[in-house]
Amino acid sequence: MTLKQWLFIAVISKLEQPAPTISEVAKVTGNPRQNVKKMASLLEKQGFVALKKDERDARIVRIHLTPKCIAYFQNRSGKEEAFMSSLFDTFDHKLTDGLYEGIIKLADNVHRMENAMDEKERG
């Protein structure tokens, strides 16, 4: 599993509803809907998510975490906690906050650049 896939699943698991829509995940991550759909389709092929039409509105596709996905993360939780602890071992609160703010700015720049490229390609 790649870091990008890991982050994608982390976002889905942290959303308030158990099976968010593709559009909801796109909004939270700041990614275009088609990129979210592509990532979800790849993870579906690997058995980590299931894409299912909404029960009330067939136009809406929801992303469900599968039992395989839940088991995968449960089995890795200790390893991931140790990794994260080691990774941020020398970080104090100020440094962690600065890193967070920097990543948010980078994500905003990437999003802006992707939108500009999309407009150029359409143009």
JSON list of C-alpha atoms in Angstrom, two decimals:
[
{"chain": "A", "resi": 1, "resn": "MET", "atom": "CA", "xyz": [0.00, 0.00, 0.00]},
{"chain": "A", "resi": 2, "resn": "THR", "atom": "CA", "xyz": [1.36, 3.41, -0.96]},
{"chain": "A", "resi": 3, "resn": "LEU", "atom": "CA", "xyz": [1.39, 6.43, 1.33]},
{"chain": "A", "resi": 4, "resn": "LYS", "atom": "CA", "xyz": [-1.19, 8.10, -0.88]},
{"chain": "A", "resi": 5, "resn": "GLN", "atom": "CA", "xyz": [-3.49, 5.07, -0.58]},
{"chain": "A", "resi": 6, "resn": "TRP", "atom": "CA", "xyz": [-2.92, 4.98, 3.18]},
{"chain": "A", "resi": 7, "resn": "LEU", "atom": "CA", "xyz": [-3.86, 8.66, 3.48]},
{"chain": "A", "resi": 8, "resn": "PHE", "atom": "CA", "xyz": [-6.91, 8.13, 1.28]},
{"chain": "A", "resi": 9, "resn": "ILE", "atom": "CA", "xyz": [-8.17, 5.34, 3.54]},
{"chain": "A", "resi": 10, "resn": "ALA", "atom": "CA", "xyz": [-7.34, 7.39, 6.65]},
{"chain": "A", "resi": 11, "resn": "VAL", "atom": "CA", "xyz": [-9.52, 10.23, 5.37]},
{"chain": "A", "resi": 12, "resn": "ILE", "atom": "CA", "xyz": [-12.42, 7.86, 4.70]},
{"chain": "A", "resi": 13, "resn": "SER", "atom": "CA", "xyz": [-12.12, 6.28, 8.14]},
{"chain": "A", "resi": 14, "resn": "LYS", "atom": "CA", "xyz": [-12.07, 9.68, 9.87]},
{"chain": "A", "resi": 15, "resn": "LEU", "atom": "CA", "xyz": [-15.13, 11.09, 8.14]},
{"chain": "A", "resi": 16, "resn": "GLU", "atom": "CA", "xyz": [-18.23, 11.15, 10.30]},
{"chain": "A", "resi": 17, "resn": "GLN", "atom": "CA", "xyz": [-20.18, 8.70, 8.19]},
{"chain": "A", "resi": 18, "resn": "PRO", "atom": "CA", "xyz": [-19.09, 5.13, 7.58]},
{"chain": "A", "resi": 19, "resn": "ALA", "atom": "CA", "xyz": [-19.46, 5.28, 3.79]},
{"chain": "A", "resi": 20, "resn": "PRO", "atom": "CA", "xyz": [-18.82, 8.76, 2.36]},
{"chain": "A", "resi": 21, "resn": "THR", "atom": "CA", "xyz": [-19.59, 9.64, -1.23]},
{"chain": "A", "resi": 22, "resn": "ILE", "atom": "CA", "xyz": [-16.89, 10.21, -3.82]},
{"chain": "A", "resi": 23, "resn": "SER", "atom": "CA", "xyz": [-17.83, 13.90, -3.84]},
{"chain": "A", "resi": 24, "resn": "GLU", "atom": "CA", "xyz": [-17.50, 14.16, -0.05]},
{"chain": "A", "resi": 25, "resn": "VAL", "atom": "CA", "xyz": [-14.02, 12.62, -0.11]},
{"chain": "A", "resi": 26, "resn": "ALA", "atom": "CA", "xyz": [-13.04, 14.92, -2.99]},
{"chain": "A", "resi": 27, "resn": "LYS", "atom": "CA", "xyz": [-14.18, 17.96, -1.01]},
{"chain": "A", "resi": 28, "resn": "VAL", "atom": "CA", "xyz": [-12.28, 16.94, 2.15]},
{"chain": "A", "resi": 29, "resn": "THR", "atom": "CA", "xyz": [-9.07, 16.04, 0.34]},
{"chain": "A", "resi": 30, "resn": "GLY", "atom": "CA", "xyz": [-9.19, 18.94, -2.09]},
{"chain": "A", "resi": 31, "resn": "ASN", "atom": "CA", "xyz": [-8.77, 16.56, -5.01]},
{"chain": "A", "resi": 32, "resn": "PRO", "atom": "CA", "xyz": [-10.83, 16.49, -8.19]},
{"chain": "A", "resi": 33, "resn": "ARG", "atom": "CA", "xyz": [-13.69, 14.01, -8.10]},
{"chain": "A", "resi": 34, "resn": "GLN", "atom": "CA", "xyz": [-12.18, 12.00, -10.97]},
{"chain": "A", "resi": 35, "resn": "ASN", "atom": "CA", "xyz": [-8.91, 11.52, -9.01]},
{"chain": "A", "resi": 36, "resn": "VAL", "atom": "CA", "xyz": [-10.86, 10.27, -6.00]},
{"chain": "A", "resi": 37, "resn": "LYS", "atom": "CA", "xyz": [-12.82, 7.89, -8.23]},
{"chain": "A", "resi": 38, "resn": "LYS", "atom": "CA", "xyz": [-9.57, 6.61, -9.77]},
{"chain": "A", "resi": 39, "resn": "MET", "atom": "CA", "xyz": [-7.96, 5.99, -6.35]},
{"chain": "A", "resi": 40, "resn": "ALA", "atom": "CA", "xyz": [-11.13, 4.33, -5.03]},
{"chain": "A", "resi": 41, "resn": "SER", "atom": "CA", "xyz": [-11.29, 2.06, -8.09]},
{"chain": "A", "resi": 42, "resn": "LEU", "atom": "CA", "xyz": [-7.67, 1.00, -7.60]},
{"chain": "A", "resi": 43, "resn": "LEU", "atom": "CA", "xyz": [-8.28, 0.26, -3.92]},
{"chain": "A", "resi": 44, "resn": "GLU", "atom": "CA", "xyz": [-11.43, -1.65, -4.86]},
{"chain": "A", "resi": 45, "resn": "LYS", "atom": "CA", "xyz": [-9.38, -3.90, -7.16]},
{"chain": "A", "resi": 46, "resn": "GLN", "atom": "CA", "xyz": [-7.04, -4.55, -4.23]},
{"chain": "A", "resi": 47, "resn": "GLY", "atom": "CA", "xyz": [-10.00, -5.41, -1.98]},
{"chain": "A", "resi": 48, "resn": "PHE", "atom": "CA", "xyz": [-9.62, -2.51, 0.46]},
{"chain": "A", "resi": 49, "resn": "VAL", "atom": "CA", "xyz": [-12.80, -0.61, -0.45]},
{"chain": "A", "resi": 50, "resn": "ALA", "atom": "CA", "xyz": [-16.12, -1.36, -2.09]},
{"chain": "A", "resi": 51, "resn": "LEU", "atom": "CA", "xyz": [-17.89, 1.14, -4.32]},
{"chain": "A", "resi": 52, "resn": "LYS", "atom": "CA", "xyz": [-21.64, 0.87, -3.97]},
{"chain": "A", "resi": 53, "resn": "LYS", "atom": "CA", "xyz": [-24.53, 2.93, -5.25]},
{"chain": "A", "resi": 54, "resn": "ASP", "atom": "CA", "xyz": [-26.47, 4.81, -2.59]},
{"chain": "A", "resi": 55, "resn": "GLU", "atom": "CA", "xyz": [-29.67, 3.08, -1.49]},
{"chain": "A", "resi": 56, "resn": "ARG", "atom": "CA", "xyz": [-31.78, 6.22, -1.97]},
{"chain": "A", "resi": 57, "resn": "ASP", "atom": "CA", "xyz": [-30.09, 7.78, -5.01]},
{"chain": "A", "resi": 58, "resn": "ALA", "atom": "CA", "xyz": [-28.48, 5.50, -7.60]},
{"chain": "A", "resi": 59, "resn": "ARG", "atom": "CA", "xyz": [-26.45, 8.42, -9.02]},
{"chain": "A", "resi": 60, "resn": "ILE", "atom": "CA", "xyz": [-24.44, 8.60, -5.80]},
{"chain": "A", "resi": 61, "resn": "VAL", "atom": "CA", "xyz": [-21.53, 6.21, -5.24]},
{"chain": "A", "resi": 62, "resn": "ARG", "atom": "CA", "xyz": [-20.40, 5.53, -1.68]},
{"chain": "A", "resi": 63, "resn": "ILE", "atom": "CA", "xyz": [-16.98, 4.27, -0.61]},
{"chain": "A", "resi": 64, "resn": "HIS", "atom": "CA", "xyz": [-17.13, 1.46, 1.96]},
{"chain": "A", "resi": 65, "resn": "LEU", "atom": "CA", "xyz": [-14.09, 0.13, 3.80]},
{"chain": "A", "resi": 66, "resn": "THR", "atom": "CA", "xyz": [-14.00, -3.66, 3.49]},
{"chain": "A", "resi": 67, "resn": "PRO", "atom": "CA", "xyz": [-13.33, -6.18, 6.26]},
{"chain": "A", "resi": 68, "resn": "LYS", "atom": "CA", "xyz": [-9.96, -6.83, 4.56]},
{"chain": "A", "resi": 69, "resn": "CYS", "atom": "CA", "xyz": [-9.08, -3.14, 4.94]},
{"chain": "A", "resi": 70, "resn": "ILE", "atom": "CA", "xyz": [-10.12, -3.01, 8.59]},
{"chain": "A", "resi": 71, "resn": "ALA", "atom": "CA", "xyz": [-8.15, -6.18, 9.38]},
{"chain": "A", "resi": 72, "resn": "TYR", "atom": "CA", "xyz": [-5.10, -4.85, 7.51]},
{"chain": "A", "resi": 73, "resn": "PHE", "atom": "CA", "xyz": [-4.99, -1.70, 9.63]},
{"chain": "A", "resi": 74, "resn": "GLN", "atom": "CA", "xyz": [-5.75, -3.52, 12.87]},
{"chain": "A", "resi": 75, "resn": "ASN", "atom": "CA", "xyz": [-2.82, -5.87, 12.23]},
{"chain": "A", "resi": 76, "resn": "ARG", "atom": "CA", "xyz": [-0.52, -2.94, 11.47]},
{"chain": "A", "resi": 77, "resn": "SER", "atom": "CA", "xyz": [-1.61, -0.53, 14.21]},
{"chain": "A", "resi": 78, "resn": "GLY", "atom": "CA", "xyz": [1.31, -1.24, 16.54]},
{"chain": "A", "resi": 79, "resn": "LYS", "atom": "CA", "xyz": [3.84, -0.98, 13.73]},
{"chain": "A", "resi": 80, "resn": "GLU", "atom": "CA", "xyz": [2.35, 2.28, 12.49]},
{"chain": "A", "resi": 81, "resn": "GLU", "atom": "CA", "xyz": [2.24, 3.83, 15.95]},
{"chain": "A", "resi": 82, "resn": "ALA", "atom": "CA", "xyz": [5.90, 2.92, 16.49]},
{"chain": "A", "resi": 83, "resn": "PHE", "atom": "CA", "xyz": [6.80, 4.31, 13.06]},
{"chain": "A", "resi": 84, "resn": "MET", "atom": "CA", "xyz": [4.97, 7.60, 13.65]},
{"chain": "A", "resi": 85, "resn": "SER", "atom": "CA", "xyz": [6.45, 7.95, 17.12]},
{"chain": "A", "resi": 86, "resn": "SER", "atom": "CA", "xyz": [9.94, 7.40, 15.77]},
{"chain": "A", "resi": 87, "resn": "LEU", "atom": "CA", "xyz": [9.36, 9.68, 12.79]},
{"chain": "A", "resi": 88, "resn": "PHE", "atom": "CA", "xyz": [8.28, 12.63, 14.95]},
{"chain": "A", "resi": 89, "resn": "ASP", "atom": "CA", "xyz": [10.49, 11.80, 17.95]},
{"chain": "A", "resi": 90, "resn": "THR", "atom": "CA", "xyz": [12.40, 15.10, 18.03]},
{"chain": "A", "resi": 91, "resn": "PHE", "atom": "CA", "xyz": [9.44, 17.32, 17.05]},
{"chain": "A", "resi": 92, "resn": "ASP", "atom": "CA", "xyz": [8.03, 19.70, 19.63]},
{"chain": "A", "resi": 93, "resn": "HIS", "atom": "CA", "xyz": [4.54, 21.23, 19.44]},
{"chain": "A", "resi": 94, "resn": "LYS", "atom": "CA", "xyz": [5.77, 24.34, 17.59]},
{"chain": "A", "resi": 95, "resn": "LEU", "atom": "CA", "xyz": [7.60, 22.32, 14.94]},
{"chain": "A", "resi": 96, "resn": "THR", "atom": "CA", "xyz": [4.64, 19.97, 14.43]},
{"chain": "A", "resi": 97, "resn": "ASP", "atom": "CA", "xyz": [2.27, 22.93, 13.99]},
{"chain": "A", "resi": 98, "resn": "GLY", "atom": "CA", "xyz": [4.67, 24.53, 11.49]},
{"chain": "A", "resi": 99, "resn": "LEU", "atom": "CA", "xyz": [4.93, 21.31, 9.52]},
{"chain": "A", "resi": 100, "resn": "TYR", "atom": "CA", "xyz": [1.14, 21.01, 9.43]},
{"chain": "A", "resi": 101, "resn": "GLU", "atom": "CA", "xyz": [0.73, 24.58, 8.18]},
{"chain": "A", "resi": 102, "resn": "GLY", "atom": "CA", "xyz": [3.43, 24.00, 5.54]},
{"chain": "A", "resi": 103, "resn": "ILE", "atom": "CA", "xyz": [1.76, 20.84, 4.27]},
{"chain": "A", "resi": 104, "resn": "ILE", "atom": "CA", "xyz": [-1.59, 22.64, 4.04]},
{"chain": "A", "resi": 105, "resn": "LYS", "atom": "CA", "xyz": [0.03, 25.41, 1.98]},
{"chain": "A", "resi": 106, "resn": "LEU", "atom": "CA", "xyz": [1.71, 22.84, -0.28]},
{"chain": "A", "resi": 107, "resn": "ALA", "atom": "CA", "xyz": [-1.59, 21.03, -0.79]},
{"chain": "A", "resi": 108, "resn": "ASP", "atom": "CA", "xyz": [-3.27, 24.34, -1.65]},
{"chain": "A", "resi": 109, "resn": "ASN", "atom": "CA", "xyz": [-0.54, 25.10, -4.19]},
{"chain": "A", "resi": 110, "resn": "VAL", "atom": "CA", "xyz": [-0.84, 21.64, -5.76]},
{"chain": "A", "resi": 111, "resn": "HIS", "atom": "CA", "xyz": [-4.61, 22.04, -5.98]},
{"chain": "A", "resi": 112, "resn": "ARG", "atom": "CA", "xyz": [-4.23, 25.49, -7.58]},
{"chain": "A", "resi": 113, "resn": "MET", "atom": "CA", "xyz": [-1.69, 24.15, -10.08]},
{"chain": "A", "resi": 114, "resn": "GLU", "atom": "CA", "xyz": [-3.90, 21.14, -10.95]},
{"chain": "A", "resi": 115, "resn": "ASN", "atom": "CA", "xyz": [-6.85, 23.46, -11.55]},
{"chain": "A", "resi": 116, "resn": "ALA", "atom": "CA", "xyz": [-4.73, 25.70, -13.79]},
{"chain": "A", "resi": 117, "resn": "MET", "atom": "CA", "xyz": [-3.58, 22.67, -15.80]},
{"chain": "A", "resi": 118, "resn": "ASP", "atom": "CA", "xyz": [-7.15, 21.39, -16.11]},
{"chain": "A", "resi": 119, "resn": "GLU", "atom": "CA", "xyz": [-8.29, 24.79, -17.40]},
{"chain": "A", "resi": 120, "resn": "LYS", "atom": "CA", "xyz": [-5.41, 24.91, -19.92]},
{"chain": "A", "resi": 121, "resn": "GLU", "atom": "CA", "xyz": [-6.29, 21.43, -21.20]},
{"chain": "A", "resi": 122, "resn": "ARG", "atom": "CA", "xyz": [-9.95, 22.37, -21.59]},
{"chain": "A", "resi": 123, "resn": "GLY", "atom": "CA", "xyz": [-9.13, 25.74, -23.06]}
]
